[in-house]
Every structure is written in C-alpha cells, then in structure tokens.
C-alpha positions in Angstrom: 2.9 11.3 -32.9 5.3 10.1 -30.2 4.7 9.8 -26.4 6.1 13.3 -25.6 4.0 15.0 -28.2 0.9 13.3 -26.8 1.9 14.5 -23.3 2.3 18.1 -24.5 -1.0 18.1 -26.2 -2.7 16.6 -23.2 -1.2 19.2 -20.8 -1.8 22.2 -23.0 -5.4 21.3 -23.7 -7.5 23.7 -21.8 -10.6 21.5 -22.1 -11.2 20.5 -18.5 -13.2 17.4 -19.6 -10.2 16.0 -21.5 -9.3 12.6 -20.1 -5.9 11.0 -20.0 -5.2 7.3 -20.2 -4.2 6.2 -16.7 -1.9 3.3 -16.1 -2.6 0.1 -14.2 -0.2 -1.1 -11.4 -0.4 -4.7 -10.5 1.6 -6.5 -7.8 1.8 -10.1 -6.9 3.1 -11.9 -3.7 4.9 -8.9 -2.3 7.0 -9.8 0.8 9.3 -7.2 2.4 11.7 -8.0 5.3 14.0 -5.7 7.2 17.1 -6.9 9.1 18.3 -5.6 12.5 21.9 -6.1 11.4 23.8 -3.1 10.2 27.5 -2.6 10.6 27.9 -6.0 12.3 26.0 -7.9 9.6 29.0 -10.1 8.8 29.5 -11.2 12.4 28.2 -14.5 13.6 28.9 -14.1 17.3 26.5 -14.5 20.2 24.5 -11.3 20.6 25.0 -10.3 17.0 22.4 -12.6 15.5 20.5 -11.4 12.5 16.9 -10.6 13.6 14.6 -10.2 10.7 11.1 -8.6 10.8 8.7 -9.2 8.0 6.8 -6.0 7.2 4.6 -7.2 4.3 3.2 -10.7 4.0 2.3 -12.0 0.5 0.5 -8.8 -0.6 -1.2 -9.0 -4.1 -3.4 -6.4 -5.8 -4.2 -4.2 -8.7 -4.7 -0.4 -8.9 -6.6 0.9 -12.0 -7.5 4.5 -13.0 -9.5 6.1 -10.2 -9.3 6.7 -6.4 -7.3 3.8 -4.8 -6.9 4.0 -1.1 -4.5 2.0 1.1 -6.1 2.0 4.6 -4.8 0.6 7.8 -3.8 1.3 11.4 -0.4 2.9 12.3 2.6 0.7 11.5 0.5 -1.6 9.3 2.8 -1.4 6.3 0.9 1.3 4.2 3.9 3.6 3.6 6.2 0.6 3.0 3.9 -0.7 0.2 3.8 2.8 -1.4 7.6 3.0 -1.3 7.8 -0.3 -3.0 5.3 0.7 -5.7 7.4 3.9 -6.1 10.5 1.8 -6.4 12.2 3.3 -3.4 12.9 0.2 -1.3 16.0 -2.0 -1.3 15.4 -4.8 -3.8 17.4 -7.2 -1.7 14.8 -7.2 1.0 11.9 -7.5 -1.4 10.3 -10.5 -3.2 7.4 -10.5 -5.6 6.5 -9.0 -8.9 5.4 -5.4 -9.7 4.1 -4.5 -13.2 3.2 -1.2 -14.8 0.7 -1.7 -17.6 1.7 -5.4 -17.7 5.5 -4.7 -17.9 8.3 -4.6 -15.3 9.4 -1.2 -14.2 11.8 0.3 -16.7 14.1 3.3 -17.0 11.4 5.8 -17.7 9.6 4.9 -14.4 9.9 8.4 -13.0 8.3 10.0 -16.1 5.1 7.8 -15.7 4.6 7.8 -12.0 4.6 10.7 -9.6 5.2 10.2 -5.8 4.2 12.7 -3.2 5.8 11.8 0.1 4.2 12.5 3.5 6.3 15.5 4.4 6.1 18.7 2.3 9.4 18.8 0.6 9.8 22.1 -1.2 12.5 24.8 -1.6 11.3 27.3 1.0 12.8 30.4 -0.6 11.1 29.8 -3.9 7.5 30.7 -4.8 4.9 28.2 -5.6 5.3 28.9 -9.3 9.1 28.7 -9.2 9.0 25.3 -7.4 6.6 24.0 -10.1 8.8 25.4 -12.9 11.9 23.8 -11.4 10.1 20.4 -11.6 8.9 21.1 -15.1 12.3 22.3 -16.4 14.1 19.3 -15.1 11.6 16.5 -15.6 9.6 17.2 -18.7 10.8 15.8 -22.1 13.4 17.9 -23.9 11.2 18.5 -26.9 8.7 20.5 -24.9 9.6 24.2 -25.3 10.1 26.6 -22.4 6.9 28.5 -23.3 4.9 25.2 -23.3 6.4 24.4 -19.8 5.1 27.8 -18.6 1.7 27.0 -19.9 1.8 23.5 -18.3 2.7 25.0 -14.9 -0.1 27.7 -15.3 -2.6 24.9 -16.0 -1.5 22.9 -13.0 -1.8 26.0 -10.8 -5.3 26.5 -12.1 -6.3 22.8 -11.6 -5.0 22.8 -8.0 -6.5 26.2 -7.2 -3.2 27.8 -6.4 -3.7 31.0 -8.3 -3.9 33.2 -5.1 -0.6 32.0 -3.7 1.2 31.2 -7.0 3.8 34.0 -6.5 4.1 33.7 -2.7 7.2 32.1 -1.2 6.7 28.8 0.5 8.4 30.0 3.7 9.8 28.1 6.6 7.9 26.2 9.3 8.2 29.1 11.6 7.5 31.8 9.0 5.0 30.2 6.6 3.8 32.3 3.7 1.4 29.7 2.3 -1.0 27.5 4.3 -0.6 23.8 5.0 -3.2 22.9 2.4 -1.5 25.1 -0.2 1.9 23.5 0.6 0.4 20.0 0.1 -1.2 21.0 -3.2 2.1 22.5 -4.4 3.7 19.1 -3.6 1.1 17.4 -5.7 1.7 19.9 -8.4 5.4 19.1 -8.5 4.4 15.7 -9.7 1.3 16.7 -11.7 3.4 18.9 -14.1 4.6 15.5 -15.6 1.0 14.6 -16.3 1.7 11.2 -14.6 -0.5 8.3 -15.5 -0.1 7.2 -11.8 0.1 9.5 -8.8 1.2 8.0 -5.5 0.7 9.9 -2.3 1.8 9.0 1.3 -0.7 10.2 3.9 -1.8 13.3 1.9 -4.1 14.5 4.7 -1.5 14.1 7.5 -1.1 17.2 9.6 -4.1 19.0 8.0 -7.4 20.0 9.6 -10.5 18.1 8.6 -11.7 20.8 6.1 -8.3 21.1 4.4 -7.9 17.3 4.3 -11.3 17.1 2.6 -10.3 19.7 0.0 -7.1 17.8 -0.8 -9.0 14.5 -1.3 -11.7 16.2 -3.4 -8.9 17.7 -5.5 -7.4 14.2 -6.0 -10.9 12.8 -6.9 -11.2 15.4 -9.6 -7.9 14.3 -11.0 -9.0 10.7 -11.0 -12.1 11.6 -12.9 -9.8 12.9 -15.7 -8.2 9.5 -16.0 -5.3 9.5 -13.5 -4.6 6.5 -11.4 -4.5 7.9 -7.8 -3.0 5.7 -5.1 -2.7 7.0 -1.6 -2.3 5.8 2.0 -4.5 7.2 4.6 -4.9 6.5 8.3 -8.4 7.5 9.6 -10.5 9.3 7.0 -13.9 10.8 7.9 -17.0 9.6 6.0 -17.0 12.5 3.5 -13.5 11.4 2.4 -14.2 7.7 2.6 -17.1 7.9 0.2 -14.8 9.3 -2.5 -12.8 6.1 -2.7 -13.3 3.8 -5.7 -11.0 1.0 -4.7 -9.6 0.0 -1.2 -6.7 -2.1 0.0 -7.0 -2.8 3.7 -3.7 -3.7 5.5 -3.3 -4.9 9.1 0.0 -6.0 10.6 1.4 -6.4 7.0 -1.4 -8.7 5.9 -4.0 -7.9 3.2 -7.4 -8.0 4.9 -9.4 -6.7 2.0 -8.9 -5.5 -1.5 -11.6 -4.5 -4.0 -14.4 -2.1 -4.5 -15.1 0.2 -1.5 -18.8 -0.7 -2.0 -18.2 -4.4 -1.2 -16.2 -4.1 2.0 -19.0 -3.8 4.5 -20.9 -6.7 2.9 -17.7 -8.7 3.1 -17.3 -8.1 6.8 -21.0 -8.7 7.4 -20.6 -12.1 5.8 -18.1 -13.1 8.6 -20.3 -11.6 11.4 -18.9 -8.1 11.6 -21.6 -5.6 10.9 -21.1 -1.8 10.8 -23.7 0.1 12.8 -25.9 2.4 10.8 -24.4 5.7 12.1 -20.8 4.4 12.4 -18.1 5.8 10.1 -17.2 2.8 7.9 -13.5 3.8 8.1 -13.5 3.8 11.9 -15.3 0.4 11.9 -12.8 -1.1 9.5 -9.8 0.1 11.6 -11.5 -1.3 14.7 -11.8 -4.7 13.0 -8.1 -4.7 12.1 -7.2 -4.0 15.7 -9.6 -6.5 17.3 -11.7 -3.9 18.9 -15.0 -5.1 17.3 -16.2 -8.2 19.0 -16.3 -11.4 17.0 -15.8 -15.1 17.8 -12.4 -15.4 16.2 -11.2 -19.0 16.0 -7.9 -18.0 17.6 -6.4 -18.0 21.1 -5.9 -14.8 23.0 -2.1 -15.3 23.4 -1.5 -14.3 27.1 -3.4 -11.1 26.3 -0.3 -9.7 24.6 -1.9 -7.0 22.4 0.6 -7.0 19.5 0.6 -10.8 19.1 -3.2 -10.8 19.4 -3.6 -8.2 16.7 -1.2 -10.1 14.4 -3.2 -13.3 14.9 -6.5 -11.4 14.2 -5.0 -10.0 11.0 -3.7 -13.4 9.9 -7.2 -14.9 10.4 -8.9 -12.1 8.5 -6.3 -12.5 5.7 -7.1 -16.2 5.5 -10.8 -15.5 5.3 -10.2 -12.9 2.5 -8.1 -15.1 0.3 -10.8 -17.7 0.3 -13.4 -15.2 -0.9 -14.8 -14.7 -4.4 -13.5 -11.1 -4.2 -10.0 -12.3 -3.9 -10.5 -14.6 -6.9 -11.8 -11.7 -8.9 -8.7 -9.6 -8.0 -6.4 -12.4 -9.0 -8.2 -12.7 -12.4 -7.9 -9.0 -12.9 -4.1 -9.1 -12.2 -3.7 -12.0 -14.7 -5.8 -10.1 -17.3 -3.8 -6.9 -16.8 -0.5 -8.8 -17.2 -1.7 -10.1 -20.6 -2.8 -6.7 -21.9 0.6 -5.0 -22.3 0.8 -2.7 -25.3 4.6 -2.3 -25.1 4.5 1.5 -25.0 6.8 1.8 -22.0 10.0 1.3 -24.0 9.3 4.2 -26.3 10.1 6.9 -23.8 13.4 5.8 -22.5 15.7 7.4 -25.0 13.9 10.7 -24.9 13.9 11.3 -21.1 17.6 11.8 -20.5 18.8 15.4 -20.2 22.3 16.9 -20.8 24.3 17.5 -17.6 24.6 21.1 -18.5 20.9 21.6 -18.5 20.6 20.1 -15.1 23.5 22.1 -13.8 21.9 25.3 -15.1 18.6 24.9 -13.3 20.1 23.5 -10.1 22.7 26.4 -10.0 19.9 28.9 -10.8 18.0 27.7 -7.8 21.0 27.7 -5.5 21.9 31.3 -6.5 18.2 32.3 -6.0 18.2 30.7 -2.6 21.4 32.5 -1.6 20.1 35.8 -2.8 16.8 35.5 -1.0 18.3 34.1 2.2 21.2 36.5 2.1 22.1 36.5 5.8 24.9 33.9 5.4 26.3 35.5 2.3 26.4 39.0 3.9 27.9 37.7 7.1 30.4 35.6 5.1 31.6 38.9 3.6 31.3 41.2 6.6 33.1 38.9 9.1 36.2 38.5 6.9 36.4 42.3 6.4 36.2 42.8 10.2 38.8 40.1 10.9 41.1 41.5 8.2 40.9 44.9 9.8 41.5 43.3 13.2 44.6 41.4 12.1 45.7 44.5 10.2 45.4 46.7 13.3 47.2 44.1 15.5 50.2 43.7 13.2 50.1 47.1 11.5 53.5 48.2 13.0 55.3 45.1 11.7 58.7 46.2 10.7 61.8 44.4 9.4 63.6 44.1 12.7 64.9 40.8 14.0 62.8 40.6 17.1 59.5 42.3 16.4 59.5 41.7 12.6 59.9 37.9 12.9 57.5 37.5 15.8 54.8 39.6 14.3 55.0 38.0 10.9 54.8 34.5 12.3 51.9 35.5 14.6 50.1 37.2 11.8 50.5 34.1 9.5 49.2 31.8 12.3 46.2 34.0 12.9 45.4 34.3 9.1 45.6 30.6 8.4 43.5 29.8 11.5 40.9 32.4 10.6 40.6 31.1 7.0 40.0 27.5 8.2 37.6 28.2 11.0 35.6 30.9 9.2 34.7 28.3 6.5 32.9 26.1 9.0 29.9 27.8 7.6 30.1 25.2 4.8 28.8 22.6 7.2 25.2 23.4 6.5 25.6 23.0 2.7 24.2 19.4 2.4 22.7 19.0 5.9 20.1 21.7 5.2 19.0 20.1 1.9 19.6 16.4 2.8 15.9 15.4 2.7 15.2 17.6 -0.4 18.2 16.1 -2.3 17.2 12.5 -1.4 13.6 13.1 -2.6 14.5 15.0 -5.8 17.2 12.5 -6.8 14.9 9.6 -6.2 12.2 11.4 -8.3 14.6 11.8 -11.2 15.1 15.6 -11.1 18.9 15.4 -11.6 22.0 13.2 -11.4 24.0 13.1 -8.2 27.0 14.5 -10.1 25.2 17.6 -11.5 23.7 18.4 -8.1 27.2 18.0 -6.4 29.0 20.2 -9.0 26.3 22.8 -9.0 26.3 23.2 -5.2 30.1 23.1 -5.2 30.5 25.8 -7.8 27.9 28.1 -6.3 29.2 27.8 -2.8 32.8 28.4 -3.9 31.9 31.4 -6.0 29.4 33.0 -3.6 30.9 32.2 -0.2 34.6 31.4 -0.7 36.0 33.5 -3.6 34.9 37.0 -2.9 35.4 36.9 0.9 38.9 35.5 0.3 39.8 38.3 -2.1 38.6 41.0 0.3 40.3 39.5 3.3 43.6 39.0 1.5 43.6 42.6 0.1 42.9 44.3 3.4 45.2 42.2 5.5 48.1 42.3 3.1 48.1 46.0 2.9 47.6 46.7 6.6 50.2 44.2 7.9 52.8 45.7 5.5 54.0 42.4 4.0 56.6 42.7 1.2 55.2 45.1 -1.4 55.6 43.1 -4.7 52.9 42.1 -7.1 54.1 38.5 -7.3 54.1 38.0 -3.6 50.7 39.6 -3.2 49.2 37.3 -5.9 50.7 34.2 -4.3 49.3 35.4 -0.9 45.9 35.9 -2.5 46.0 32.4 -4.0 47.1 30.9 -0.7 44.2 32.5 1.1 41.7 31.2 -1.5 43.2 27.7 -1.6 43.1 27.5 2.2 39.5 28.6 2.2 38.4 26.0 -0.4 40.4 23.3 1.2 38.9 23.8 4.6 35.4 24.1 3.0 36.0 20.7 1.3 36.5 19.1 4.7 33.2 20.6 5.9 31.5 19.4 2.7 32.4 15.9 3.5 31.3 16.2 7.1 28.0 17.9 5.9 27.3 14.9 3.6 28.1 12.4 6.3 26.1 13.5 9.4 22.5 14.6 9.8 22.7 17.4 12.4 24.6 20.7 12.6 25.6 20.0 16.2 27.4 16.8 15.3 28.9 18.4 12.2 30.4 21.2 14.3 31.8 18.8 16.8 33.5 16.6 14.1 34.8 19.4 12.0 36.1 21.5 14.9 37.9 18.5 16.4 39.5 17.7 13.1 40.7 21.3 12.6 42.1 21.5 16.2 44.2 18.4 15.6 45.4 19.7 12.3 46.2 23.1 13.9 48.8 21.5 16.2 50.8 20.4 13.2 51.4 23.8 11.6 54.9 23.8 13.0 54.3 26.9 15.2 53.1 25.1 18.3 55.3 22.0 18.2 58.4 20.9 16.3 56.9 18.6 13.8 60.2 16.8 13.2 60.4 15.6 16.7 56.8 14.2 17.2 56.4 10.6 18.3 56.2 8.3 15.4 52.7 7.1 15.7 51.5 10.7 15.4 54.1 12.0 12.9 52.1 11.1 9.8 49.4 13.7 10.7 51.7 16.5 9.6 51.5 15.2 6.0 47.7 15.7 6.0 47.5 19.0 7.9 46.1 21.7 5.7 47.2 24.2 8.3 50.8 23.2 7.8 50.7 23.5 4.0 48.8 26.8 4.1 51.2 28.4 6.6 54.2 27.1 4.7 53.1 28.8 1.6 52.6 32.2 3.2 55.7 31.9 5.3 57.9 31.0 2.3 56.3 33.8 0.3 56.9 36.4 3.0 60.4 35.4 4.4 62.2 34.8 1.1 64.2 37.9 0.0 63.5 39.5 3.3 66.3 41.3 5.2 65.9 41.5 9.0 67.8 44.3 10.8 68.7 45.4 14.3 66.0 47.2 16.2 68.3 50.2 17.1 70.0 50.4 13.7 67.9 49.4 10.7 70.9 49.9 8.4 72.6 46.8 9.9 70.7 43.7 8.6 72.4 40.6 10.0 69.7 38.0 9.3 67.9 37.0 6.2 64.3 35.7 6.1 65.7 32.4 4.7 67.5 31.9 8.1 64.1 31.9 9.8 62.8 29.3 7.3 65.9 27.2 8.1 65.1 27.4 11.8 61.6 26.2 11.2 62.9 23.5 8.9 60.8 24.7 5.9 62.2 23.9 2.5 62.4 27.0 0.2 65.4 26.6 -2.0 63.5 25.9 -5.3 60.3 27.1 -6.7 58.8 23.6 -6.3 59.3 24.0 -2.5 56.7 26.7 -2.6 54.3 25.2 -5.1 54.4 21.7 -3.7 52.3 23.1 -0.8 49.7 24.3 -3.2 49.7 20.9 -4.8 49.2 19.3 -1.3 46.3 21.7 -0.6 44.7 20.8 -3.9 45.2 17.1 -3.3 43.5 17.3 0.1 40.7 19.4 -1.4 40.0 16.9 -4.2 40.3 14.0 -1.8 37.5 15.4 0.3 35.5 16.4 -2.8 35.6 12.7 -3.9 34.6 11.5 -0.4 31.7 14.0 -0.4 30.5 12.7 -3.8 30.7 9.1 -2.6 28.6 10.1 0.4 26.0 11.7 -1.8 25.9 8.6 -3.9 25.3 6.5 -0.8 22.5 8.9 0.2 20.9 8.6 -3.2 21.0 4.8 -3.2 19.5 4.7 0.3 16.5 6.8 -1.0 15.9 4.5 -4.0 
C-alpha cells in the first residue's frame, strides 16, 4: 500500500483513537540575517552601506510528535523560526541545516507539513465547508476520490467542532458570520485536511479572548495526542494553556535560552538562581527572565542602561548557560539520533503530488465565479453603468446625420467619448489582485496551485464576467442610438473594437494591481497613465507635430489605436453632404481620415490597430504574470 492509500485510510477511519505517525523536525545551527539594502544593494557609496541584522543566532533543536511551543517576548524571532521551518524564508539569508525525518526538505514538503499563519487567511464569500473543500480538492493526492474528499472534510469539521457553522459564510471583518475562534479553527482545518504529520502555527491564540484561546490550544492538544507533531509560537499563555505543552523552545533576542521538556524548565532556571514563586504563572516568569525583569546577579555590565542592549546581553548570557547544561547535550544527542533514523519514505510521494493544470484551473475558476456571484455588486454595476453610459452617449449624439459640419463633429466627439469611457470604466480591474494579494501569497506558498493556473483562471473569469458582456451591451446600444453606418460588417468591427479596448485597458490595470498594495496608489498610477495616453489619441493634439522626446508615446497609446479602428470603420464609405441640401455630397469620409493623417487605404491599415491593441494587452499580461511570480517567490 502506497503513501496516499495510507493517508486515505487514516483520514477516513472514524475511530477517534486511531493514531498517525507524526514526523520529527530537527534543525542545527540556524542563523538568519536580514539586510537593510534593497534597491541600492549594488552601490558602495557613503550612506549606502549594507547594514545587516542577525535575527536568529545559532539555533538548534528538535520537535517530535506532541505539543511543541516556541515561547518568547515580542520580536524575539519566534515567527522567523516558524517561517524557516515552513520553508518560507529566503535561503540566501539563511545558514544551517533543517531535516524532516532525517532528510532534507524535498518536493513533497507541502504535503507533509501544514502551516497556519497568524492572520486568518480565508475566502470570505465561501462557507467553512467550501473553504475546506477547496483545500482538499487542490492539495490531496489525485488518487483520492471526490467522495472520499467530502468524507475527509466532514471528519475534519467534526474534529474541530465546526458542525454548527459548517455552512455559514466566513464573512468580512466588518460583517463576520463566524466567530474569531471558528475562523481560527477553519484555518487549522485548511491544513488538517491533508492529515499533515507536522502542523506549524504562528500565534494561534493571537487576537482571541482567553476562553477561545484556551479552546484552540486544547483542540491542538487533542490532535497531538493522535500523533501529530504540533509546533506553534505563542507570546504570553496563561497557566491552563502552558500546562498543555510537552516541549518548549524559549527564544530571547534571537538566542535559544532553553529547549527541552516543559517540566524541566523551572528546575533549570532554579539551578542558576532564578526561582518561580509558587503562585506565579510559569510563562510570565519565563518571559520576565528573558527581558531581565527578574533580579539575578548576571555577570554582565549594564551597558549605559540601554534597555535593548541590556536585554541582548542577558539573553546571550542565558544562552551560554544553557549550551553548557546537560539538557542541551541531551537535545544534541536527540538531533544526532533523529538524523540517523531516516527511513527514506519522503521520496515516495513526490511523483504523486503534482496535479494537472486543468484541475487547478477548474477549482480556482469555480471559486472566482462563486465569489463574483455572492459578491455581485461589482458585476451588477459593471453592467448597469455601461448601459447608462451607452444610453447617455446615444442621447447626446442621436441626431448625428451625414452633414459636413454636424456629422463630422458629432461622430468624432462620439468616438472620443466611447473610447475614453471604455478605458476608464475598466479601472474596476484594479482590485483584481490587490484584494487577494495576501490570499494568493499564502495559498501559492502552501502548494494550492501554480502561479500560471491562478493567473489564467483569474484572467479568464474577469474577462468573461466583467469585460465581455458589458462590452457587448454597450456596443449594441450605442451603435444603434448614434446611428452609425448600418452594415453588419461595420457593426461587428465596432463590437470587436469595444471589446478589445476593454480588455486592453483592463490589462494595464492588472499589471498595476499586481504591482502595488493599495487601491489608492493603484488608482493614482492607472489614472495618470490613462490621462497621458489620452492626449495622444490625435483628437487633442496633432501627433505628427509633437516634440521628439514625447513623440514615441503615440506608438504605445491604446487610446490612439482604439479610436483609429472606430474612426476608420465609420468614416470609410461615408458620404458627407451639405446641411441645407443633403443631395449634394461634396466630401467623403476618407477626406476626414486624410485630414487626421489616419491610414485607411488597405485592410491592413484597419487591422494593424487591432494587432497593436493585442500586442499592448499581451505585453501587460506578461508583466502581470512576472509580478505574480515575484510575489510568489517573496512568500517562499
């Protein structure tokens, strides 16, 4: 029986006493340094020196099945160590060795270890059950049937006591439909559906009241009793939580102050003259020790009473005491023994965990459509607004005739209005990636999907739901009301031009959305870009007489290409007559095109504008994809 079959049998087994075989994580001499240099990292000028800060100092330890707590004051390095164990830190800044069951991390890492980050990262429009099913569908092995996945999710819901809220939507921060504790348990469930041998949690009690926090830790304790290796960071637990710990790693200022059984920590501190009062909370006492609050005759100088430096010195001293202790020797021996006991099972899963791209696209697209349906305000407004604007432009230019004066002016004005509207109305695409930025980074790092499948799914759903139908409606209403030339070919070209302009402007917004973190900045950048491009349509300035250092902009102006298409389409084969005698047509539409220096003589002169719009669109699609790749690498 292979690894995946074992996993299925384990998860579908209803026997609550059934134990799994948890994994052991060992790490040796972990050092992690961050650099202050960013964009100027290659400069060696005064004021641009590279200042490095060491976050973790030579941390070694081992976490076995059970409750393993990482305790320490704020900014002590707890979350950094968890990120390193979860393989989510830049390897260039990291030294040391990390092993899973005696082997280096391999490709199937995400299938063996679950990571619950501090913030509750969930799809807010989905129910608890739907969020768990999304994780199960994308992350469980392919040979587990859909029915079995449903049973696995149901079992996890039961284990985490989520039955009452299983079919409730998560809701937003301002409109919550499940409680904070239920959100946290749902986050745990997103990882638990994998039946991970190791479960990492960053501050699982953060933001919760004491009763809810206690319930969360008790839930984790029950999981550990079934064989899971539970590793979590925690800041200031109360005693009822502290007594549930099996193993403790105490970090202060990036130094390991203690690592071992929770039962041995108070005797260890007593041996160096630090005794916990009978009625003191041991966790509070330990944190006071790390911060130098508890009095002891440390053999160090109080450096000018500078608190941070004093705390660092205290932690260095406590670390030096610990590494000389018998407890530390025991930990080193356990690490050495664990490294020798590898059974080589890690490699067996690698080839089974990859999923076809179409499967990933199906489930990601399904979620996007479901989100859009349940949060339908944008989709409705994206349809209503184009209808209203189409009626408005239709009413403004309804009396457009074929006269030389009014006919030309109204047609050019209508085209300028239409193109401007199609570009600016699609600024709604700016929230596409900003809204899900954190969710994407977490899910991609957790192995839910490839960047490419997420990008294509989001792109397809956005274009189909928010670009295609509104473009069709706007083009149909505006074309009929403005009384453009009534031929099917010209209508279809106009329709295609509206859709191409819509998608092209959206592609610019996609790139901006993937590049900035806030809607305000995104609006400023996108609007500024569009205003500059708007000037180069040819209506506001003669683009052939622009100063040379700005002349190149006309070649990248989507406004220019979009207006050229519609202008060529409408003015070719158009006769323009005198206002007082419509039987006398002295000017042809081609003469207007000549005046505006728009090429029209061949069919290519029309379609090259479509090609240019397509080129701009794909250019920004590629840039957007590159930005998403950068985001994914930053989260690993």
